[in-house]
Amino acid sequence: MNGKTIFVTGAAGFIGSNLVKRLFLDVKDATIVGIDNMNDYYDVSLKEYRLKQLEQQAGETAWHFVKGDIADKSLIDSLFEQYRPQVVVNLAAQAGVRYSITNPDAYIQSNLIGFYNILEACRHWPVEHLVYASSSSVYGTNKKVPYSTDDKVDNPVSLYAATKKSNELMAHAYSKLYNIPTTGLRFFTVYGPAGRPDMAYFGFTNKLRRGETIQIFNYGNCMRDFTYVDDIVEGVVRIMQGAPEKRQGDDGLPLPPYAVYNIGNNQPENLLTFVDILQQELVSAGVLPPDYDFEAHKELVPMQPGDVPTTYADTAALERDYGFKPSTSLRDGLRAFAQWYAKFYGK
C-alpha cells in the first residue's frame, strides 16, 4: 500500500481511528483521506479525542480529514474525483442492535444509502479494493457454531443485521457487474480502549462507577466472541493488501472478485466470566475501590429483542488466506481498557 491513496470512512470511529493510526505507522508515502459525520449517537468528545490523536500521530503521512456524511452523494463523488483513492475501507455505519429498533431511519441513511454511494463512487472512479464492515449480527439465531461464512444468513433478527447483510448483497452485485474487488468483514464484538460507550463493557463500567446496577441479559447465559480492537485492525490491514483476484468464468464473463471473512477471537466467553474479569481489572486500575460490592450492583434479566445468545467465529478462512488468527486474551484486552479508562475519566 506504499505510495497509495487510502480512503477510510468512519475515521473518527473506534475501529476507523485505530486503523488510520496503524496505517500511519505501516504505510510509506501514503495519502490517507478520512471522513466521519461526528454524529451524537454516543459522546462526541470521544470522537474528538480520537481525531486529536490522529492529528498528533500523522507524522509525515498526508492526512486529510473531512467532516461529512457518506449519505451525501455529491460529497462522496467530489472526494473520489479529487483524491482518486486506490483502496477504500468503509467502516462508517450506524451501529448497534437495540438502537435500530428505536431509530431505524439512521440505519437506512448510513448503512444502505451511504454504502450505495460508496459503491457508485468505486464504480465511476475504479478502485483496486473496497473493504467494508459487515457484522456477526448477520448470523442471527444460527444454531450451528462456530459461525462460518459458508452458513446461510437469511434470517436477521434486527434491522441492523438486515442492513449489514444487504451490504454484502450489494457488494456482490457491484463486484459482478463492474468487476470491483470487494471484501466484507464480519466483526465479532469489538472492544478496547476508547471504544464505543454503547457496548456492554463500557456501559457496565460507567454504571458501576456511578454506583448503578448493571443488567446482564439472558440471565448471564450469553456467549460472546470478544475481539480486541488491535486484532481487528491487524486483520483489516492484511485483507486490504489481498484483493480478491479478477478472473474470467467459463462463459467468458468476469467472475465476481468478492469475498467475506469472519474476524473474531474464535473463543467465545460467558458474559458472567467477562463481567468478573472486567470488575477485577477496574479495581486493579483504580477505577473502582477494592471493597466494591459487585453482587449488589448486578441484576440478571431476560434477553432483549434483537439480541442473540451466542456469537462464535469460524476463522479458518482468515487463517488459510492471510495467516492470521486473533489471539489477544480477554484479560489482556480488558486490562488495557481499564487502564485507558482510568486515565481518560480519572480514578
Short mmCIF file of N, CA and C in Angstrom, two decimals, residues 9-123:
data_model
loop_
_atom_site.label_atom_id
_atom_site.label_comp_id
_atom_site.label_asym_id
_atom_site.label_seq_id
_atom_site.Cartn_x
_atom_site.Cartn_y
_atom_site.Cartn_z
N THR A 9 -13.73 5.54 5.66
CA THR A 9 -14.94 6.16 6.19
C THR A 9 -15.11 5.74 7.65
N GLY A 10 -15.77 6.60 8.44
CA GLY A 10 -15.87 6.34 9.87
C GLY A 10 -14.53 6.49 10.55
N ALA A 11 -13.72 7.45 10.08
CA ALA A 11 -12.33 7.56 10.53
C ALA A 11 -12.19 8.05 11.98
N ALA A 12 -13.24 8.67 12.53
CA ALA A 12 -13.21 9.08 13.94
C ALA A 12 -13.86 8.04 14.83
N GLY A 13 -14.31 6.95 14.23
CA GLY A 13 -14.93 5.87 14.99
C GLY A 13 -13.88 5.01 15.68
N PHE A 14 -14.36 4.03 16.42
CA PHE A 14 -13.49 3.17 17.22
C PHE A 14 -12.51 2.38 16.34
N ILE A 15 -13.03 1.60 15.41
CA ILE A 15 -12.16 0.80 14.54
C ILE A 15 -11.45 1.70 13.53
N GLY A 16 -12.18 2.66 12.97
CA GLY A 16 -11.60 3.52 11.95
C GLY A 16 -10.38 4.28 12.43
N SER A 17 -10.46 4.87 13.61
CA SER A 17 -9.32 5.65 14.13
C SER A 17 -8.12 4.76 14.42
N ASN A 18 -8.38 3.57 14.94
CA ASN A 18 -7.28 2.63 15.20
C ASN A 18 -6.64 2.15 13.91
N LEU A 19 -7.46 1.98 12.87
CA LEU A 19 -6.92 1.58 11.57
C LEU A 19 -6.03 2.68 11.00
N VAL A 20 -6.50 3.93 11.03
CA VAL A 20 -5.72 5.04 10.49
C VAL A 20 -4.39 5.16 11.22
N LYS A 21 -4.41 5.03 12.55
CA LYS A 21 -3.16 5.07 13.33
C LYS A 21 -2.17 4.02 12.85
N ARG A 22 -2.70 2.83 12.62
CA ARG A 22 -1.85 1.73 12.14
C ARG A 22 -1.28 2.03 10.75
N LEU A 23 -2.09 2.63 9.89
CA LEU A 23 -1.62 2.97 8.54
C LEU A 23 -0.52 4.03 8.60
N PHE A 24 -0.65 4.98 9.54
CA PHE A 24 0.42 5.97 9.72
C PHE A 24 1.76 5.28 9.96
N LEU A 25 1.72 4.22 10.76
CA LEU A 25 2.95 3.51 11.15
C LEU A 25 3.48 2.63 10.03
N ASP A 26 2.59 1.97 9.30
CA ASP A 26 2.99 0.90 8.39
C ASP A 26 3.19 1.32 6.94
N VAL A 27 2.46 2.33 6.48
CA VAL A 27 2.42 2.61 5.04
C VAL A 27 3.23 3.87 4.73
N LYS A 28 4.19 3.72 3.85
CA LYS A 28 5.07 4.84 3.50
C LYS A 28 4.49 5.64 2.33
N ASP A 29 4.67 6.96 2.42
CA ASP A 29 4.29 7.87 1.33
C ASP A 29 2.83 7.74 0.92
N ALA A 30 1.98 7.40 1.86
CA ALA A 30 0.56 7.25 1.57
C ALA A 30 -0.16 8.58 1.75
N THR A 31 -1.27 8.71 1.04
CA THR A 31 -2.23 9.79 1.31
C THR A 31 -3.46 9.12 1.91
N ILE A 32 -3.81 9.53 3.12
CA ILE A 32 -4.96 8.92 3.79
C ILE A 32 -6.04 9.98 3.96
N VAL A 33 -7.20 9.68 3.41
CA VAL A 33 -8.35 10.58 3.50
C VAL A 33 -9.39 9.93 4.40
N GLY A 34 -9.80 10.63 5.44
CA GLY A 34 -10.80 10.12 6.36
C GLY A 34 -12.06 10.97 6.33
N ILE A 35 -13.20 10.32 6.52
CA ILE A 35 -14.47 11.04 6.62
C ILE A 35 -15.26 10.50 7.80
N ASP A 36 -15.96 11.38 8.49
CA ASP A 36 -16.83 10.97 9.59
C ASP A 36 -17.85 12.08 9.80
N ASN A 37 -19.10 11.72 10.08
CA ASN A 37 -20.10 12.77 10.29
C ASN A 37 -20.16 13.25 11.74
N MET A 38 -19.38 12.62 12.62
CA MET A 38 -19.26 13.07 14.02
C MET A 38 -20.62 13.17 14.70
N ASN A 39 -21.53 12.22 14.41
CA ASN A 39 -22.88 12.32 14.99
C ASN A 39 -22.86 12.06 16.49
N ASP A 40 -23.98 12.36 17.14
CA ASP A 40 -24.04 12.28 18.60
C ASP A 40 -24.71 11.00 19.09
N TYR A 41 -24.61 9.92 18.31
CA TYR A 41 -25.13 8.62 18.77
C TYR A 41 -24.51 8.25 20.11
N TYR A 42 -23.22 8.56 20.27
CA TYR A 42 -22.60 8.49 21.60
C TYR A 42 -21.72 9.73 21.77
N ASP A 43 -21.14 9.88 22.93
CA ASP A 43 -20.38 11.07 23.33
C ASP A 43 -19.40 11.54 22.25
N VAL A 44 -19.68 12.70 21.67
CA VAL A 44 -18.85 13.23 20.58
C VAL A 44 -17.43 13.53 21.06
N SER A 45 -17.26 13.80 22.36
CA SER A 45 -15.92 14.12 22.86
C SER A 45 -14.96 12.94 22.67
N LEU A 46 -15.49 11.72 22.66
CA LEU A 46 -14.64 10.56 22.40
C LEU A 46 -14.15 10.57 20.95
N LYS A 47 -15.03 10.94 20.02
CA LYS A 47 -14.63 11.01 18.61
C LYS A 47 -13.60 12.13 18.42
N GLU A 48 -13.82 13.25 19.12
CA GLU A 48 -12.88 14.36 19.02
C GLU A 48 -11.53 13.97 19.61
N TYR A 49 -11.55 13.19 20.69
CA TYR A 49 -10.31 12.69 21.31
C TYR A 49 -9.54 11.80 20.32
N ARG A 50 -10.26 10.91 19.64
CA ARG A 50 -9.60 10.04 18.67
C ARG A 50 -9.02 10.85 17.52
N LEU A 51 -9.77 11.85 17.04
CA LEU A 51 -9.28 12.70 15.94
C LEU A 51 -8.03 13.48 16.35
N LYS A 52 -8.03 13.97 17.57
CA LYS A 52 -6.86 14.71 18.06
C LYS A 52 -5.64 13.81 18.09
N GLN A 53 -5.84 12.55 18.51
CA GLN A 53 -4.73 11.59 18.49
C GLN A 53 -4.20 11.40 17.08
N LEU A 54 -5.10 11.31 16.12
CA LEU A 54 -4.68 11.12 14.73
C LEU A 54 -3.86 12.32 14.24
N GLU A 55 -4.32 13.51 14.57
CA GLU A 55 -3.59 14.72 14.15
C GLU A 55 -2.18 14.73 14.74
N GLN A 56 -2.06 14.25 15.99
CA GLN A 56 -0.76 14.24 16.67
C GLN A 56 0.16 13.15 16.12
N GLN A 57 -0.43 12.06 15.61
CA GLN A 57 0.38 10.91 15.21
C GLN A 57 0.58 10.78 13.70
N ALA A 58 0.01 11.69 12.93
CA ALA A 58 0.10 11.57 11.47
C ALA A 58 1.54 11.61 10.97
N GLY A 59 2.41 12.37 11.66
CA GLY A 59 3.81 12.44 11.24
C GLY A 59 3.93 12.98 9.82
N GLU A 60 4.65 12.25 8.97
CA GLU A 60 4.88 12.69 7.59
C GLU A 60 3.79 12.22 6.63
N THR A 61 2.82 11.46 7.14
CA THR A 61 1.73 10.98 6.28
C THR A 61 0.83 12.13 5.87
N ALA A 62 0.46 12.15 4.60
CA ALA A 62 -0.50 13.16 4.12
C ALA A 62 -1.89 12.73 4.60
N TRP A 63 -2.37 13.42 5.62
CA TRP A 63 -3.63 13.04 6.30
C TRP A 63 -4.66 14.15 6.08
N HIS A 64 -5.80 13.80 5.50
CA HIS A 64 -6.86 14.77 5.23
C HIS A 64 -8.15 14.25 5.87
N PHE A 65 -8.72 15.04 6.78
CA PHE A 65 -9.98 14.64 7.41
C PHE A 65 -11.11 15.54 6.93
N VAL A 66 -12.23 14.93 6.58
CA VAL A 66 -13.41 15.66 6.13
C VAL A 66 -14.57 15.34 7.07
N LYS A 67 -15.17 16.37 7.64
CA LYS A 67 -16.39 16.15 8.42
C LYS A 67 -17.56 16.14 7.44
N GLY A 68 -18.18 14.98 7.29
CA GLY A 68 -19.26 14.85 6.33
C GLY A 68 -19.89 13.48 6.43
N ASP A 69 -20.96 13.30 5.67
CA ASP A 69 -21.78 12.09 5.77
C ASP A 69 -21.69 11.30 4.47
N ILE A 70 -21.47 9.98 4.58
CA ILE A 70 -21.39 9.17 3.36
C ILE A 70 -22.76 9.10 2.65
N ALA A 71 -23.84 9.48 3.34
CA ALA A 71 -25.15 9.52 2.69
C ALA A 71 -25.30 10.73 1.76
N ASP A 72 -24.31 11.63 1.79
CA ASP A 72 -24.29 12.81 0.92
C ASP A 72 -23.56 12.43 -0.37
N LYS A 73 -24.32 12.07 -1.40
CA LYS A 73 -23.74 11.53 -2.63
C LYS A 73 -22.80 12.52 -3.33
N SER A 74 -23.20 13.78 -3.39
CA SER A 74 -22.36 14.77 -4.08
C SER A 74 -21.01 14.93 -3.38
N LEU A 75 -21.02 14.86 -2.04
CA LEU A 75 -19.76 14.97 -1.29
C LEU A 75 -18.86 13.77 -1.58
N ILE A 76 -19.41 12.57 -1.53
CA ILE A 76 -18.61 11.37 -1.79
C ILE A 76 -18.05 11.40 -3.20
N ASP A 77 -18.88 11.77 -4.17
CA ASP A 77 -18.41 11.84 -5.55
C ASP A 77 -17.27 12.85 -5.69
N SER A 78 -17.41 14.00 -5.04
CA SER A 78 -16.38 15.03 -5.17
C SER A 78 -15.07 14.58 -4.53
N LEU A 79 -15.15 13.85 -3.41
CA LEU A 79 -13.93 13.36 -2.75
C LEU A 79 -13.23 12.31 -3.61
N PHE A 80 -14.01 11.42 -4.22
CA PHE A 80 -13.40 10.41 -5.09
C PHE A 80 -12.78 11.06 -6.32
N GLU A 81 -13.46 12.06 -6.85
CA GLU A 81 -12.93 12.75 -8.03
C GLU A 81 -11.64 13.50 -7.68
N GLN A 82 -11.61 14.09 -6.47
CA GLN A 82 -10.44 14.86 -6.06
C GLN A 82 -9.24 13.98 -5.72
N TYR A 83 -9.48 12.90 -4.94
CA TYR A 83 -8.36 12.12 -4.41
C TYR A 83 -8.06 10.83 -5.17
N ARG A 84 -9.05 10.30 -5.92
CA ARG A 84 -8.90 9.05 -6.67
C ARG A 84 -8.27 7.93 -5.82
N PRO A 85 -8.93 7.53 -4.73
CA PRO A 85 -8.34 6.50 -3.87
C PRO A 85 -8.20 5.16 -4.59
N GLN A 86 -7.12 4.45 -4.26
CA GLN A 86 -6.94 3.10 -4.81
C GLN A 86 -7.54 2.04 -3.89
N VAL A 87 -7.49 2.31 -2.58
CA VAL A 87 -8.05 1.38 -1.59
C VAL A 87 -9.07 2.14 -0.75
N VAL A 88 -10.25 1.54 -0.59
CA VAL A 88 -11.32 2.16 0.20
C VAL A 88 -11.71 1.20 1.33
N VAL A 89 -11.80 1.73 2.55
CA VAL A 89 -12.25 0.92 3.69
C VAL A 89 -13.49 1.61 4.26
N ASN A 90 -14.64 0.98 4.08
CA ASN A 90 -15.90 1.58 4.55
C ASN A 90 -16.25 1.04 5.94
N LEU A 91 -15.98 1.86 6.95
CA LEU A 91 -16.30 1.50 8.34
C LEU A 91 -17.41 2.38 8.89
N ALA A 92 -17.81 3.39 8.13
CA ALA A 92 -18.90 4.27 8.57
C ALA A 92 -20.21 3.49 8.53
N ALA A 93 -20.92 3.52 9.63
CA ALA A 93 -22.22 2.83 9.71
C ALA A 93 -22.92 3.28 10.98
N GLN A 94 -24.23 3.19 10.96
CA GLN A 94 -24.96 3.34 12.22
C GLN A 94 -24.91 1.98 12.90
N ALA A 95 -24.25 1.92 14.03
CA ALA A 95 -24.04 0.66 14.72
C ALA A 95 -25.09 0.46 15.81
N GLY A 96 -25.13 -0.75 16.35
CA GLY A 96 -25.98 -1.05 17.50
C GLY A 96 -27.27 -1.76 17.13
N VAL A 97 -27.50 -2.89 17.77
CA VAL A 97 -28.71 -3.66 17.51
C VAL A 97 -29.94 -2.97 18.10
N ARG A 98 -29.86 -2.55 19.35
CA ARG A 98 -31.04 -2.04 20.05
C ARG A 98 -31.49 -0.69 19.51
N TYR A 99 -30.53 0.16 19.12
CA TYR A 99 -30.87 1.48 18.59
C TYR A 99 -31.61 1.36 17.26
N SER A 100 -31.39 0.25 16.55
CA SER A 100 -32.08 0.08 15.26
C SER A 100 -33.58 -0.14 15.44
N ILE A 101 -33.98 -0.50 16.66
CA ILE A 101 -35.40 -0.67 16.95
C ILE A 101 -36.07 0.69 17.20
N THR A 102 -35.32 1.61 17.81
CA THR A 102 -35.90 2.91 18.17
C THR A 102 -35.66 3.99 17.12
N ASN A 103 -34.60 3.85 16.32
CA ASN A 103 -34.30 4.88 15.32
C ASN A 103 -33.88 4.24 13.99
N PRO A 104 -34.81 3.55 13.32
CA PRO A 104 -34.44 2.84 12.09
C PRO A 104 -33.97 3.75 10.96
N ASP A 105 -34.46 5.00 10.93
CA ASP A 105 -34.08 5.90 9.84
C ASP A 105 -32.56 6.04 9.70
N ALA A 106 -31.88 6.12 10.84
CA ALA A 106 -30.42 6.31 10.82
C ALA A 106 -29.72 5.17 10.11
N TYR A 107 -30.26 3.96 10.21
CA TYR A 107 -29.65 2.77 9.61
C TYR A 107 -29.86 2.75 8.09
N ILE A 108 -31.03 3.19 7.65
CA ILE A 108 -31.29 3.24 6.21
C ILE A 108 -30.38 4.29 5.57
N GLN A 109 -30.27 5.45 6.20
CA GLN A 109 -29.43 6.53 5.66
C GLN A 109 -27.97 6.13 5.54
N SER A 110 -27.39 5.68 6.65
CA SER A 110 -25.95 5.41 6.67
C SER A 110 -25.59 4.07 6.06
N ASN A 111 -26.30 3.02 6.47
CA ASN A 111 -25.89 1.67 6.11
C ASN A 111 -26.32 1.25 4.71
N LEU A 112 -27.42 1.81 4.21
CA LEU A 112 -27.88 1.45 2.87
C LEU A 112 -27.56 2.56 1.85
N ILE A 113 -28.09 3.76 2.08
CA ILE A 113 -27.83 4.84 1.12
C ILE A 113 -26.34 5.21 1.12
N GLY A 114 -25.76 5.31 2.30
CA GLY A 114 -24.33 5.64 2.39
C GLY A 114 -23.46 4.61 1.69
N PHE A 115 -23.75 3.32 1.91
CA PHE A 115 -22.94 2.28 1.28
C PHE A 115 -23.16 2.27 -0.23
N TYR A 116 -24.38 2.50 -0.65
CA TYR A 116 -24.66 2.61 -2.09
C TYR A 116 -23.82 3.72 -2.72
N ASN A 117 -23.71 4.87 -2.04
CA ASN A 117 -22.90 5.97 -2.56
C ASN A 117 -21.43 5.58 -2.70
N ILE A 118 -20.93 4.81 -1.74
CA ILE A 118 -19.54 4.34 -1.81
C ILE A 118 -19.36 3.39 -3.00
N LEU A 119 -20.30 2.48 -3.18
CA LEU A 119 -20.23 1.54 -4.30
C LEU A 119 -20.27 2.28 -5.65
N GLU A 120 -21.15 3.25 -5.76
CA GLU A 120 -21.26 4.01 -7.00
C GLU A 120 -19.97 4.78 -7.29
N ALA A 121 -19.38 5.34 -6.23
CA ALA A 121 -18.11 6.06 -6.42
C ALA A 121 -17.01 5.11 -6.87
N CYS A 122 -16.99 3.91 -6.29
CA CYS A 122 -15.99 2.91 -6.68
C CYS A 122 -16.21 2.45 -8.13
N ARG A 123 -17.43 2.54 -8.58
CA ARG A 123 -17.75 2.19 -9.97
C ARG A 123 -17.23 3.26 -10.94
#
